[in-house]
């Protein structure tokens, strides 16, 4: 059963390699990608079931026992995020058939999507910090190709900034890992937790912890280190932006949760207080950006910044409700951001512009697209009974129990800003008089709506079916809040 843990990494890895040989055959590439993605979804769903039934699963690579060998760990948080990743990957691949363009498809697009998913999945499942760095690099190297694929002037300019920022943060990551190993003598996450607790987290370890936080803050786009995000995510096609927005920043957020709940939780008055204030500034900065633009993609990008701040603040909450709310909101946001970027791509296909002011009346000829956008809007804003409401409700409850009243106030106010930022797009793009006649429309959304509908259906299920989903989220929160559960499962104590 433990061997099952490695399958979610092997499936996209082998698929990406196979697709390299079919790069010129677009039809074969599409079929292989879809079949592999469906298999990946099935395997990921079964992994969630196995973790629910059997508890945390581990896979010791080469049968080397931790902390000396490489270990993969599937707890409920990892399993849920891998499942979410698999569904988003499938939907984005389906969307790309009608949107990415034949030249990009022939230039190894599907291979690098699979390799990026390998990096994301590996980061969720790895049990040591060095391999977290390795999977980060796999993810980032694939994203370097995807952000530049197509070679437009905007892509090339923004890709240079994106690569430079990530190269610097990766260098800092290696430095922090080296410092930590020299001080503690291990990089296995469970063993690190034991040794840091035995040493009562001395000042040097706390300093290394904050250096790691800076690295993950760059990856996750926290204030003030999110400056690279709006331009870089605006450059590639919408389906690539959807993959980036839904997955890449969330890996940084996941790393913060894993590291500061399992390893560096002994000096919260210093570390967690700083994280909390950074998150609050991140929410405010994201709100300013979200209301400042009329570009649909830019608005959604700044909503990523808001969500990252909201989710990461969960690290500072001391109750199960607060942590559960942050994890619920994390999964919700991955799904709904992917849906919104794909919706923005469908709107661009029709109008040839991302500016909401230059759109109008789309709902008259594209009613399904319009109402799908409306569902995404109310889910993003946290209106019941959709998924955004459940996460925010639990976060407000956790904030009240933790006496984090400033966060509670900013969270509620930011919800109004989020609603305003996206409802103005809906009003201008869909409700006003049409700006284009049927003959003037640049393209058709035919074939683009199915993957969006799948994501929105999942969002509705997470809200309406919260009673079924909550036990899984609660298990993930309990493992984070009780490091001994994770430690005992990995070290078999």
CSV table of C-alpha atoms in Angstrom, one decimal:
chain,number,residue,atom,x,y,z
A,1,UNK,CA,0.0,0.0,0.0
A,2,UNK,CA,2.9,2.4,0.8
A,3,UNK,CA,4.1,2.0,-2.8
A,4,UNK,CA,0.8,3.7,-3.9
A,5,UNK,CA,2.1,7.0,-2.7
A,6,UNK,CA,4.6,7.4,-5.5
A,7,UNK,CA,2.0,6.8,-8.3
A,8,UNK,CA,0.8,10.4,-8.4
A,9,UNK,CA,4.4,11.5,-9.2
A,10,UNK,CA,5.1,8.6,-11.7
A,11,UNK,CA,2.0,9.0,-13.8
A,12,UNK,CA,2.6,12.6,-15.0
A,13,UNK,CA,6.4,12.0,-15.1
A,14,UNK,CA,6.1,9.1,-17.5
A,15,UNK,CA,3.3,10.9,-19.5
A,16,UNK,CA,5.5,13.9,-20.0
A,17,UNK,CA,8.4,11.7,-21.2
A,18,UNK,CA,6.1,9.8,-23.6
A,19,UNK,CA,4.6,13.0,-24.9
A,20,UNK,CA,8.1,14.2,-25.9
A,21,UNK,CA,8.0,11.6,-28.7
A,22,UNK,CA,4.6,12.7,-30.0
A,23,UNK,CA,5.2,16.5,-30.0
A,24,UNK,CA,4.4,16.8,-33.8
A,25,UNK,CA,1.3,14.7,-33.6
A,26,UNK,CA,-1.2,17.0,-31.8
A,27,UNK,CA,-4.1,14.5,-31.9
A,28,UNK,CA,-2.0,11.8,-30.2
A,29,UNK,CA,-0.7,14.3,-27.7
A,30,UNK,CA,-4.2,15.3,-26.7
A,31,UNK,CA,-5.4,11.8,-26.4
A,32,UNK,CA,-2.4,10.7,-24.2
A,33,UNK,CA,-2.8,13.8,-22.1
A,34,UNK,CA,-6.5,13.3,-21.4
A,35,UNK,CA,-6.2,9.6,-20.7
A,36,UNK,CA,-3.2,10.2,-18.4
A,37,UNK,CA,-5.1,13.0,-16.6
A,38,UNK,CA,-8.2,10.9,-16.0
A,39,UNK,CA,-5.9,8.1,-14.6
A,40,UNK,CA,-4.2,10.7,-12.4
A,41,UNK,CA,-7.6,11.9,-11.1
A,42,UNK,CA,-8.6,8.3,-10.3
A,43,UNK,CA,-5.4,7.5,-8.6
A,44,UNK,CA,-5.4,10.7,-6.6
A,45,UNK,CA,-9.0,10.1,-5.5
A,46,UNK,CA,-8.2,6.6,-4.3
A,47,UNK,CA,-5.2,8.0,-2.4
A,48,UNK,CA,-7.5,10.3,-0.5
A,49,UNK,CA,-9.6,7.2,0.3
A,50,UNK,CA,-6.6,5.2,1.5
A,51,UNK,CA,-5.4,8.0,3.8
A,52,UNK,CA,-8.9,8.4,5.2
A,53,UNK,CA,-9.2,4.6,5.9
A,54,UNK,CA,-5.6,3.8,6.9
A,55,UNK,CA,-4.1,7.1,8.2
A,56,UNK,CA,-0.9,8.7,6.9
A,57,UNK,CA,0.9,6.7,4.2
A,58,UNK,CA,4.7,6.8,3.6
A,59,UNK,CA,6.9,5.5,0.9
A,60,UNK,CA,10.6,4.9,1.6
A,61,UNK,CA,12.5,5.2,-1.7
A,62,UNK,CA,15.0,2.4,-2.0
A,63,UNK,CA,13.8,1.1,1.4
A,64,UNK,CA,16.1,3.5,3.2
A,65,UNK,CA,14.5,4.3,6.5
A,66,UNK,CA,14.0,7.9,7.5
A,67,UNK,CA,15.6,10.2,8.4
A,68,UNK,CA,18.5,8.9,6.3
A,69,UNK,CA,16.5,8.0,3.1
A,70,UNK,CA,14.1,9.8,0.9
A,71,UNK,CA,10.6,9.5,2.1
A,72,UNK,CA,7.3,10.5,0.5
A,73,UNK,CA,4.4,11.2,2.9
A,74,UNK,CA,0.7,11.3,2.0
A,75,UNK,CA,-1.3,12.8,4.9
A,76,UNK,CA,-4.8,14.1,4.3
A,77,UNK,CA,-3.6,17.6,3.4
A,78,UNK,CA,-1.2,16.3,0.8
A,79,UNK,CA,-3.7,13.9,-0.6
A,80,UNK,CA,-6.5,16.5,-1.0
A,81,UNK,CA,-4.1,18.9,-2.7
A,82,UNK,CA,-2.9,16.2,-5.1
A,83,UNK,CA,-6.5,15.4,-6.0
A,84,UNK,CA,-7.3,19.1,-6.5
A,85,UNK,CA,-4.2,19.4,-8.7
A,86,UNK,CA,-5.2,16.5,-10.8
A,87,UNK,CA,-8.6,17.9,-11.5
A,88,UNK,CA,-7.3,21.3,-12.4
A,89,UNK,CA,-4.7,19.8,-14.7
A,90,UNK,CA,-7.4,17.8,-16.5
A,91,UNK,CA,-9.6,20.8,-17.0
A,92,UNK,CA,-6.8,23.1,-18.2
A,93,UNK,CA,-5.7,20.4,-20.7
A,94,UNK,CA,-9.2,20.1,-22.0
A,95,UNK,CA,-9.4,23.9,-22.3
A,96,UNK,CA,-6.1,24.2,-24.1
A,97,UNK,CA,-7.4,22.1,-27.1
A,98,UNK,CA,-9.4,25.1,-28.3
A,99,UNK,CA,-7.3,27.9,-27.0
A,100,UNK,CA,-3.6,27.4,-26.9
A,101,UNK,CA,-2.9,27.2,-30.6
A,102,UNK,CA,-1.4,24.5,-32.8
A,103,UNK,CA,2.1,25.9,-32.7
A,104,UNK,CA,2.3,25.9,-29.0
A,105,UNK,CA,0.8,22.4,-28.9
A,106,UNK,CA,3.5,21.1,-31.2
A,107,UNK,CA,6.3,22.8,-29.1
A,108,UNK,CA,6.0,20.3,-26.2
A,109,UNK,CA,3.2,22.2,-24.4
A,110,UNK,CA,1.6,19.1,-23.1
A,111,UNK,CA,4.9,17.6,-21.9
A,112,UNK,CA,5.8,20.6,-19.9
A,113,UNK,CA,2.3,20.8,-18.3
A,114,UNK,CA,2.9,17.2,-17.1
A,115,UNK,CA,6.4,18.0,-15.8
A,116,UNK,CA,5.0,21.0,-14.0
A,117,UNK,CA,2.4,18.8,-12.4
A,118,UNK,CA,5.2,16.4,-11.3
A,119,UNK,CA,6.9,19.3,-9.5
A,120,UNK,CA,3.6,20.4,-7.8
A,121,UNK,CA,2.6,16.9,-6.8
A,122,UNK,CA,6.1,16.1,-5.6
A,123,UNK,CA,6.2,19.2,-3.4
A,124,UNK,CA,3.0,18.2,-1.8
A,125,UNK,CA,4.1,14.6,-1.1
A,126,UNK,CA,7.8,15.0,-0.2
A,127,UNK,CA,8.8,14.4,3.4
A,128,UNK,CA,12.1,16.3,3.5
A,129,UNK,CA,13.2,19.9,2.8
A,130,UNK,CA,15.9,19.1,0.3
A,131,UNK,CA,13.5,17.3,-2.0
A,132,UNK,CA,11.0,20.0,-1.5
A,133,UNK,CA,13.6,22.2,-3.1
A,134,UNK,CA,14.1,19.7,-5.9
A,135,UNK,CA,10.4,19.5,-6.7
A,136,UNK,CA,10.2,23.3,-6.6
A,137,UNK,CA,12.9,23.4,-9.2
A,138,UNK,CA,11.1,20.8,-11.4
A,139,UNK,CA,8.0,22.9,-11.2
A,140,UNK,CA,9.8,26.2,-11.9
A,141,UNK,CA,11.8,24.9,-14.8
A,142,UNK,CA,8.7,23.7,-16.5
A,143,UNK,CA,7.0,27.0,-15.8
A,144,UNK,CA,9.9,28.9,-17.4
A,145,UNK,CA,9.1,27.1,-20.6
A,146,UNK,CA,5.4,27.6,-20.3
A,147,UNK,CA,5.6,31.3,-19.6
A,148,UNK,CA,7.8,31.9,-22.6
A,149,UNK,CA,6.1,29.5,-25.0
A,150,UNK,CA,4.9,31.4,-28.0
A,151,UNK,CA,7.7,34.0,-27.9
A,152,UNK,CA,5.7,37.2,-27.9
A,153,UNK,CA,7.5,40.3,-26.8
A,154,UNK,CA,5.4,40.6,-23.6
A,155,UNK,CA,6.1,37.0,-22.7
A,156,UNK,CA,9.9,37.3,-23.2
A,157,UNK,CA,10.1,40.5,-21.2
A,158,UNK,CA,8.1,39.1,-18.3
A,159,UNK,CA,9.7,35.7,-18.4
A,160,UNK,CA,13.1,37.3,-17.7
A,161,UNK,CA,11.7,39.0,-14.6
A,162,UNK,CA,10.0,35.8,-13.5
A,163,UNK,CA,13.1,33.7,-14.0
A,164,UNK,CA,15.4,36.2,-12.2
A,165,UNK,CA,13.1,36.4,-9.1
A,166,UNK,CA,12.8,32.6,-8.9
A,167,UNK,CA,16.5,32.0,-9.4
A,168,UNK,CA,17.3,34.4,-6.5
A,169,UNK,CA,14.6,32.7,-4.3
A,170,UNK,CA,15.9,29.3,-5.2
A,171,UNK,CA,19.5,30.3,-4.2
A,172,UNK,CA,18.1,31.6,-0.8
A,173,UNK,CA,16.3,28.2,-0.4
A,174,UNK,CA,19.5,26.3,-0.9
A,175,UNK,CA,21.3,28.6,1.5
A,176,UNK,CA,18.6,28.2,4.2
A,177,UNK,CA,18.6,24.4,3.8
A,178,UNK,CA,22.3,24.3,4.1
A,179,UNK,CA,22.3,26.4,7.3
A,180,UNK,CA,19.5,24.3,8.8
A,181,UNK,CA,21.4,21.1,8.1
A,182,UNK,CA,24.6,22.4,9.6
A,183,UNK,CA,22.8,23.4,12.8
A,184,UNK,CA,20.3,20.5,13.2
A,185,UNK,CA,22.0,17.7,11.2
A,186,UNK,CA,18.9,16.5,9.3
A,187,UNK,CA,16.4,17.6,6.6
A,188,UNK,CA,13.7,15.1,7.1
A,189,UNK,CA,10.6,17.1,8.2
A,190,UNK,CA,9.5,14.7,10.9
A,191,UNK,CA,13.1,14.4,12.3
A,192,UNK,CA,13.6,18.1,12.1
A,193,UNK,CA,10.5,18.6,14.2
A,194,UNK,CA,11.9,16.3,16.9
A,195,UNK,CA,15.3,17.8,17.0
A,196,UNK,CA,14.1,21.4,17.0
A,197,UNK,CA,11.7,20.6,19.8
A,198,UNK,CA,14.6,19.0,21.8
A,199,UNK,CA,16.7,22.1,21.3
A,200,UNK,CA,13.7,24.3,22.1
A,201,UNK,CA,14.1,26.2,18.8
A,202,UNK,CA,17.2,28.3,19.5
A,203,UNK,CA,17.6,31.8,18.0
A,204,UNK,CA,19.7,30.6,15.1
A,205,UNK,CA,17.0,28.1,14.1
A,206,UNK,CA,14.3,30.8,14.3
A,207,UNK,CA,16.4,33.0,12.0
A,208,UNK,CA,16.7,30.2,9.5
A,209,UNK,CA,12.9,29.6,9.8
A,210,UNK,CA,12.3,33.3,8.8
A,211,UNK,CA,14.8,32.9,5.9
A,212,UNK,CA,12.7,30.0,4.7
A,213,UNK,CA,9.6,32.1,5.1
A,214,UNK,CA,11.1,34.7,2.8
A,215,UNK,CA,11.7,32.1,0.2
A,216,UNK,CA,8.1,30.7,0.4
A,217,UNK,CA,6.7,34.2,0.5
A,218,UNK,CA,8.3,34.9,-2.9
A,219,UNK,CA,6.9,31.6,-4.2
A,220,UNK,CA,3.5,32.3,-2.7
A,221,UNK,CA,3.4,36.0,-3.6
A,222,UNK,CA,3.1,37.6,-0.1
A,223,UNK,CA,3.6,41.3,0.6
A,224,UNK,CA,5.9,42.9,-0.4
A,225,UNK,CA,7.4,40.1,-2.5
A,226,UNK,CA,4.4,39.7,-4.9
A,227,UNK,CA,5.7,42.5,-7.2
A,228,UNK,CA,6.6,40.0,-9.9
A,229,UNK,CA,3.2,38.3,-10.0
A,230,UNK,CA,0.9,40.7,-11.9
A,231,UNK,CA,3.1,41.2,-14.9
A,232,UNK,CA,4.4,37.6,-15.1
A,233,UNK,CA,1.0,35.9,-14.9
A,234,UNK,CA,-0.5,38.4,-17.4
A,235,UNK,CA,2.0,37.5,-20.1
A,236,UNK,CA,1.2,33.8,-21.1
A,237,UNK,CA,-2.1,32.5,-22.6
A,238,UNK,CA,-5.1,32.2,-20.2
A,239,UNK,CA,-4.8,28.4,-19.7
A,240,UNK,CA,-1.2,28.8,-18.6
A,241,UNK,CA,-2.1,31.6,-16.3
A,242,UNK,CA,-4.9,29.3,-14.9
A,243,UNK,CA,-2.3,26.6,-14.1
A,244,UNK,CA,0.1,29.1,-12.5
A,245,UNK,CA,-2.6,30.9,-10.5
A,246,UNK,CA,-4.2,27.8,-9.3
A,247,UNK,CA,-1.1,25.7,-8.5
A,248,UNK,CA,2.2,27.5,-8.3
A,249,UNK,CA,1.4,30.1,-5.6
A,250,UNK,CA,-0.4,27.5,-3.6
A,251,UNK,CA,2.7,25.4,-3.4
A,252,UNK,CA,4.4,28.3,-1.6
A,253,UNK,CA,1.5,28.6,0.8
A,254,UNK,CA,1.5,24.8,1.4
A,255,UNK,CA,5.2,25.0,2.2
A,256,UNK,CA,4.6,27.7,4.8
A,257,UNK,CA,1.8,25.6,6.4
A,258,UNK,CA,4.0,22.4,6.5
A,259,UNK,CA,7.1,24.1,7.8
A,260,UNK,CA,5.5,26.4,10.5
A,261,UNK,CA,3.0,23.8,11.8
A,262,UNK,CA,5.3,20.8,11.9
A,263,UNK,CA,8.8,22.2,12.5
A,264,UNK,CA,9.0,25.8,13.6
A,265,UNK,CA,6.1,26.2,16.0
A,266,UNK,CA,8.0,26.8,19.2
A,267,UNK,CA,8.4,30.6,19.0
A,268,UNK,CA,5.0,31.8,17.7
A,269,UNK,CA,5.1,35.1,19.5
A,270,UNK,CA,7.9,36.0,17.0
A,271,UNK,CA,7.6,33.9,13.9
A,272,UNK,CA,3.8,33.7,13.6
A,273,UNK,CA,3.3,37.3,14.6
A,274,UNK,CA,5.4,38.5,11.7
A,275,UNK,CA,3.7,36.0,9.4
A,276,UNK,CA,0.3,37.4,10.5
A,277,UNK,CA,1.2,41.0,9.8
A,278,UNK,CA,2.7,40.2,6.4
A,279,UNK,CA,-0.6,38.4,5.6
A,280,UNK,CA,-2.7,41.4,6.6
A,281,UNK,CA,-0.6,43.7,4.4
A,282,UNK,CA,-0.9,41.2,1.6
A,283,UNK,CA,-4.7,41.3,1.8
A,284,UNK,CA,-4.8,45.1,1.8
A,285,UNK,CA,-2.3,45.3,-1.2
A,286,UNK,CA,-4.3,42.8,-3.1
A,287,UNK,CA,-7.5,44.7,-2.5
A,288,UNK,CA,-6.0,48.0,-3.8
A,289,UNK,CA,-4.8,46.2,-7.0
A,290,UNK,CA,-8.1,44.4,-7.5
A,291,UNK,CA,-10.2,47.7,-7.6
A,292,UNK,CA,-7.6,49.7,-9.5
A,293,UNK,CA,-7.8,47.8,-12.8
A,294,UNK,CA,-10.5,47.0,-15.5
A,295,UNK,CA,-8.4,44.2,-17.1
A,296,UNK,CA,-10.2,41.0,-16.2
A,297,UNK,CA,-7.0,38.9,-15.8
A,298,UNK,CA,-5.3,41.6,-13.7
A,299,UNK,CA,-8.3,41.7,-11.4
A,300,UNK,CA,-8.2,37.9,-10.9
A,301,UNK,CA,-4.4,38.1,-10.4
A,302,UNK,CA,-4.8,40.6,-7.6
A,303,UNK,CA,-7.5,38.4,-6.1
A,304,UNK,CA,-4.8,35.7,-6.0
A,305,UNK,CA,-2.8,38.0,-3.8
A,306,UNK,CA,-5.8,38.6,-1.5
A,307,UNK,CA,-6.5,34.9,-1.2
A,308,UNK,CA,-2.8,34.0,-0.5
A,309,UNK,CA,-2.9,36.5,2.4
A,310,UNK,CA,-6.2,35.1,3.8
A,311,UNK,CA,-5.1,31.5,3.6
A,312,UNK,CA,-1.6,32.0,5.0
A,313,UNK,CA,-3.0,33.9,8.0
A,314,UNK,CA,-4.4,30.5,9.0
A,315,UNK,CA,-0.9,29.6,10.2
A,316,UNK,CA,-1.4,32.0,13.1
A,317,UNK,CA,-4.8,30.8,14.1
A,318,UNK,CA,-4.8,28.5,17.1
A,319,UNK,CA,-8.1,26.6,16.8
A,320,UNK,CA,-9.2,23.8,14.6
A,321,UNK,CA,-11.9,25.9,13.1
A,322,UNK,CA,-9.4,28.5,11.9
A,323,UNK,CA,-7.0,26.0,10.4
A,324,UNK,CA,-9.8,24.0,8.8
A,325,UNK,CA,-11.2,27.3,7.3
A,326,UNK,CA,-7.8,28.1,5.9
A,327,UNK,CA,-7.4,24.6,4.3
A,328,UNK,CA,-11.0,24.7,3.0
A,329,UNK,CA,-10.4,28.1,1.5
A,330,UNK,CA,-7.1,26.9,0.0
A,331,UNK,CA,-8.8,24.1,-2.0
A,332,UNK,CA,-11.7,26.4,-2.9
A,333,UNK,CA,-9.4,29.1,-4.2
A,334,UNK,CA,-7.3,26.7,-6.3
A,335,UNK,CA,-10.5,25.6,-8.1
A,336,UNK,CA,-12.3,28.9,-8.4
A,337,UNK,CA,-9.1,30.8,-9.6
A,338,UNK,CA,-8.6,28.2,-12.3
A,339,UNK,CA,-12.2,28.6,-13.4
A,340,UNK,CA,-12.0,32.4,-13.4
A,341,UNK,CA,-8.8,32.5,-15.6
A,342,UNK,CA,-10.4,30.0,-18.0
A,343,UNK,CA,-13.6,32.2,-18.1
A,344,UNK,CA,-11.3,35.2,-18.8
A,345,UNK,CA,-9.8,33.2,-21.6
A,346,UNK,CA,-13.2,32.4,-23.1
A,347,UNK,CA,-14.2,36.1,-22.9
A,348,UNK,CA,-10.9,37.1,-24.7
A,349,UNK,CA,-11.6,34.5,-27.4
A,350,UNK,CA,-15.0,36.2,-28.1
A,351,UNK,CA,-13.9,39.9,-27.8
A,352,UNK,CA,-10.2,39.9,-28.5
A,353,UNK,CA,-9.6,42.1,-25.4
A,354,UNK,CA,-9.2,41.6,-21.6
A,355,UNK,CA,-10.6,45.1,-20.8
A,356,UNK,CA,-14.1,44.9,-19.2
A,357,UNK,CA,-14.8,48.4,-20.5
A,358,UNK,CA,-14.4,47.3,-24.1
A,359,UNK,CA,-16.8,44.4,-23.6
A,360,UNK,CA,-20.6,44.5,-23.3
A,361,UNK,CA,-23.7,42.5,-23.7
A,362,UNK,CA,-22.0,39.1,-23.9
A,363,UNK,CA,-24.8,37.5,-21.9
A,364,UNK,CA,-27.3,38.0,-24.8
A,365,UNK,CA,-25.4,35.7,-27.2
A,366,UNK,CA,-23.5,33.7,-24.6
A,367,UNK,CA,-25.9,33.2,-21.7
A,368,UNK,CA,-24.2,30.1,-20.4
A,369,UNK,CA,-20.9,31.8,-20.3
A,370,UNK,CA,-22.5,34.8,-18.5
A,371,UNK,CA,-24.2,32.7,-15.8
A,372,UNK,CA,-21.1,30.6,-15.3
A,373,UNK,CA,-19.1,33.8,-14.7
A,374,UNK,CA,-21.8,34.9,-12.2
A,375,UNK,CA,-21.5,31.6,-10.3
A,376,UNK,CA,-17.7,32.0,-10.1
A,377,UNK,CA,-18.2,35.6,-8.9
A,378,UNK,CA,-20.5,34.7,-6.0
A,379,UNK,CA,-18.3,31.7,-5.0
A,380,UNK,CA,-15.2,33.9,-5.0
A,381,UNK,CA,-16.9,36.5,-2.9
A,382,UNK,CA,-18.0,33.9,-0.3
A,383,UNK,CA,-21.7,34.0,-0.8
A,384,UNK,CA,-23.6,30.9,0.6
A,385,UNK,CA,-24.0,28.1,-0.2
A,386,UNK,CA,-20.9,28.0,-2.4
A,387,UNK,CA,-17.4,26.9,-1.4
A,388,UNK,CA,-16.0,30.3,-0.7
A,389,UNK,CA,-18.6,30.8,2.1
A,390,UNK,CA,-17.7,27.7,4.0
A,391,UNK,CA,-14.0,28.6,4.1
A,392,UNK,CA,-14.6,32.2,5.1
A,393,UNK,CA,-17.2,31.2,7.8
A,394,UNK,CA,-14.7,28.9,9.4
A,395,UNK,CA,-11.9,31.5,9.2
A,396,UNK,CA,-14.2,34.1,10.9
A,397,UNK,CA,-15.0,31.5,13.6
A,398,UNK,CA,-11.4,30.7,14.1
A,399,UNK,CA,-10.4,34.4,14.2
A,400,UNK,CA,-13.0,35.0,16.9
A,401,UNK,CA,-11.8,32.0,18.9
A,402,UNK,CA,-8.2,33.1,18.5
A,403,UNK,CA,-9.1,36.8,19.3
A,404,UNK,CA,-7.7,37.9,15.9
A,405,UNK,CA,-10.3,40.6,15.5
A,406,UNK,CA,-8.2,42.8,13.2
A,407,UNK,CA,-7.9,39.8,10.8
A,408,UNK,CA,-11.6,39.2,11.1
A,409,UNK,CA,-12.4,42.9,10.2
A,410,UNK,CA,-10.0,42.9,7.2
A,411,UNK,CA,-11.3,39.6,6.0
A,412,UNK,CA,-14.9,40.8,6.0
A,413,UNK,CA,-14.0,44.1,4.3
A,414,UNK,CA,-11.8,42.3,1.7
A,415,UNK,CA,-14.8,40.2,0.9
A,416,UNK,CA,-16.7,43.3,-0.1
A,417,UNK,CA,-13.8,44.5,-2.2
A,418,UNK,CA,-13.5,41.1,-3.9
A,419,UNK,CA,-17.2,41.2,-4.7
A,420,UNK,CA,-17.0,44.7,-6.1
A,421,UNK,CA,-13.9,44.0,-8.2
A,422,UNK,CA,-15.5,41.0,-10.0
A,423,UNK,CA,-19.1,42.2,-10.1
A,424,UNK,CA,-18.1,45.3,-12.0
A,425,UNK,CA,-16.6,43.0,-14.6
A,426,UNK,CA,-19.9,41.1,-14.8
A,427,UNK,CA,-22.0,44.2,-15.1
A,428,UNK,CA,-19.8,45.8,-17.8
A,429,UNK,CA,-18.9,42.7,-19.8
A,430,UNK,CA,-22.3,40.9,-19.7
A,431,UNK,CA,-25.1,43.3,-18.9
A,432,UNK,CA,-24.4,46.5,-20.9
A,433,UNK,CA,-25.4,47.0,-24.5
A,434,UNK,CA,-23.4,44.7,-26.8
A,435,UNK,CA,-20.2,46.3,-28.1
A,436,UNK,CA,-19.8,43.7,-30.9
A,437,UNK,CA,-22.2,42.3,-33.4
A,438,UNK,CA,-22.2,38.5,-34.0
A,439,UNK,CA,-20.1,39.1,-37.1
A,440,UNK,CA,-17.5,41.2,-35.3
A,441,UNK,CA,-16.8,38.6,-32.6
A,442,UNK,CA,-13.3,37.3,-32.8
A,443,UNK,CA,-14.1,33.6,-32.0
A,444,UNK,CA,-16.4,31.2,-30.4
A,445,UNK,CA,-16.4,29.7,-26.9
A,446,UNK,CA,-17.4,26.4,-28.3
A,447,UNK,CA,-15.4,23.6,-26.6
A,448,UNK,CA,-14.2,26.0,-23.9
A,449,UNK,CA,-17.1,25.8,-21.5
A,450,UNK,CA,-17.0,22.1,-20.5
A,451,UNK,CA,-13.8,22.3,-18.4
A,452,UNK,CA,-15.1,25.5,-16.7
A,453,UNK,CA,-18.4,23.8,-15.9
A,454,UNK,CA,-16.5,20.9,-14.3
A,455,UNK,CA,-14.6,23.3,-12.0
A,456,UNK,CA,-17.7,25.3,-11.1
A,457,UNK,CA,-19.6,22.1,-10.4
A,458,UNK,CA,-16.8,21.1,-8.0
A,459,UNK,CA,-17.0,24.5,-6.3
A,460,UNK,CA,-20.8,24.1,-5.9
A,461,UNK,CA,-20.3,20.6,-4.5
A,462,UNK,CA,-17.7,21.9,-1.9
A,463,UNK,CA,-20.3,24.3,-0.7
A,464,UNK,CA,-23.5,22.3,-0.9
A,465,UNK,CA,-21.8,19.1,0.1
A,466,UNK,CA,-19.8,20.6,2.9
A,467,UNK,CA,-21.0,18.0,5.3
A,468,UNK,CA,-19.3,15.3,3.2
A,469,UNK,CA,-16.1,17.2,2.7
A,470,UNK,CA,-15.6,18.6,6.2
A,471,UNK,CA,-14.4,15.3,7.8
A,472,UNK,CA,-11.5,15.2,5.3
A,473,UNK,CA,-10.6,18.8,5.9
A,474,UNK,CA,-10.9,18.3,9.7
A,475,UNK,CA,-8.4,15.3,9.4
A,476,UNK,CA,-6.0,17.5,7.6
A,477,UNK,CA,-6.2,20.3,10.2
A,478,UNK,CA,-5.8,17.8,13.1
A,479,UNK,CA,-2.6,16.4,11.5
A,480,UNK,CA,-1.2,20.0,11.1
A,481,UNK,CA,-2.1,21.0,14.7
A,482,UNK,CA,-0.7,17.8,16.2
A,483,UNK,CA,2.8,17.3,14.8
A,484,UNK,CA,3.2,14.0,16.8
A,485,UNK,CA,0.7,12.4,14.4
A,486,UNK,CA,2.9,13.2,11.4
A,487,UNK,CA,6.1,12.3,13.3
A,488,UNK,CA,4.9,8.9,14.5
A,489,UNK,CA,3.7,8.0,11.0
A,490,UNK,CA,7.0,8.9,9.3
A,491,UNK,CA,9.5,7.8,11.9
A,492,UNK,CA,7.3,4.8,13.0
A,493,UNK,CA,7.9,5.5,16.7
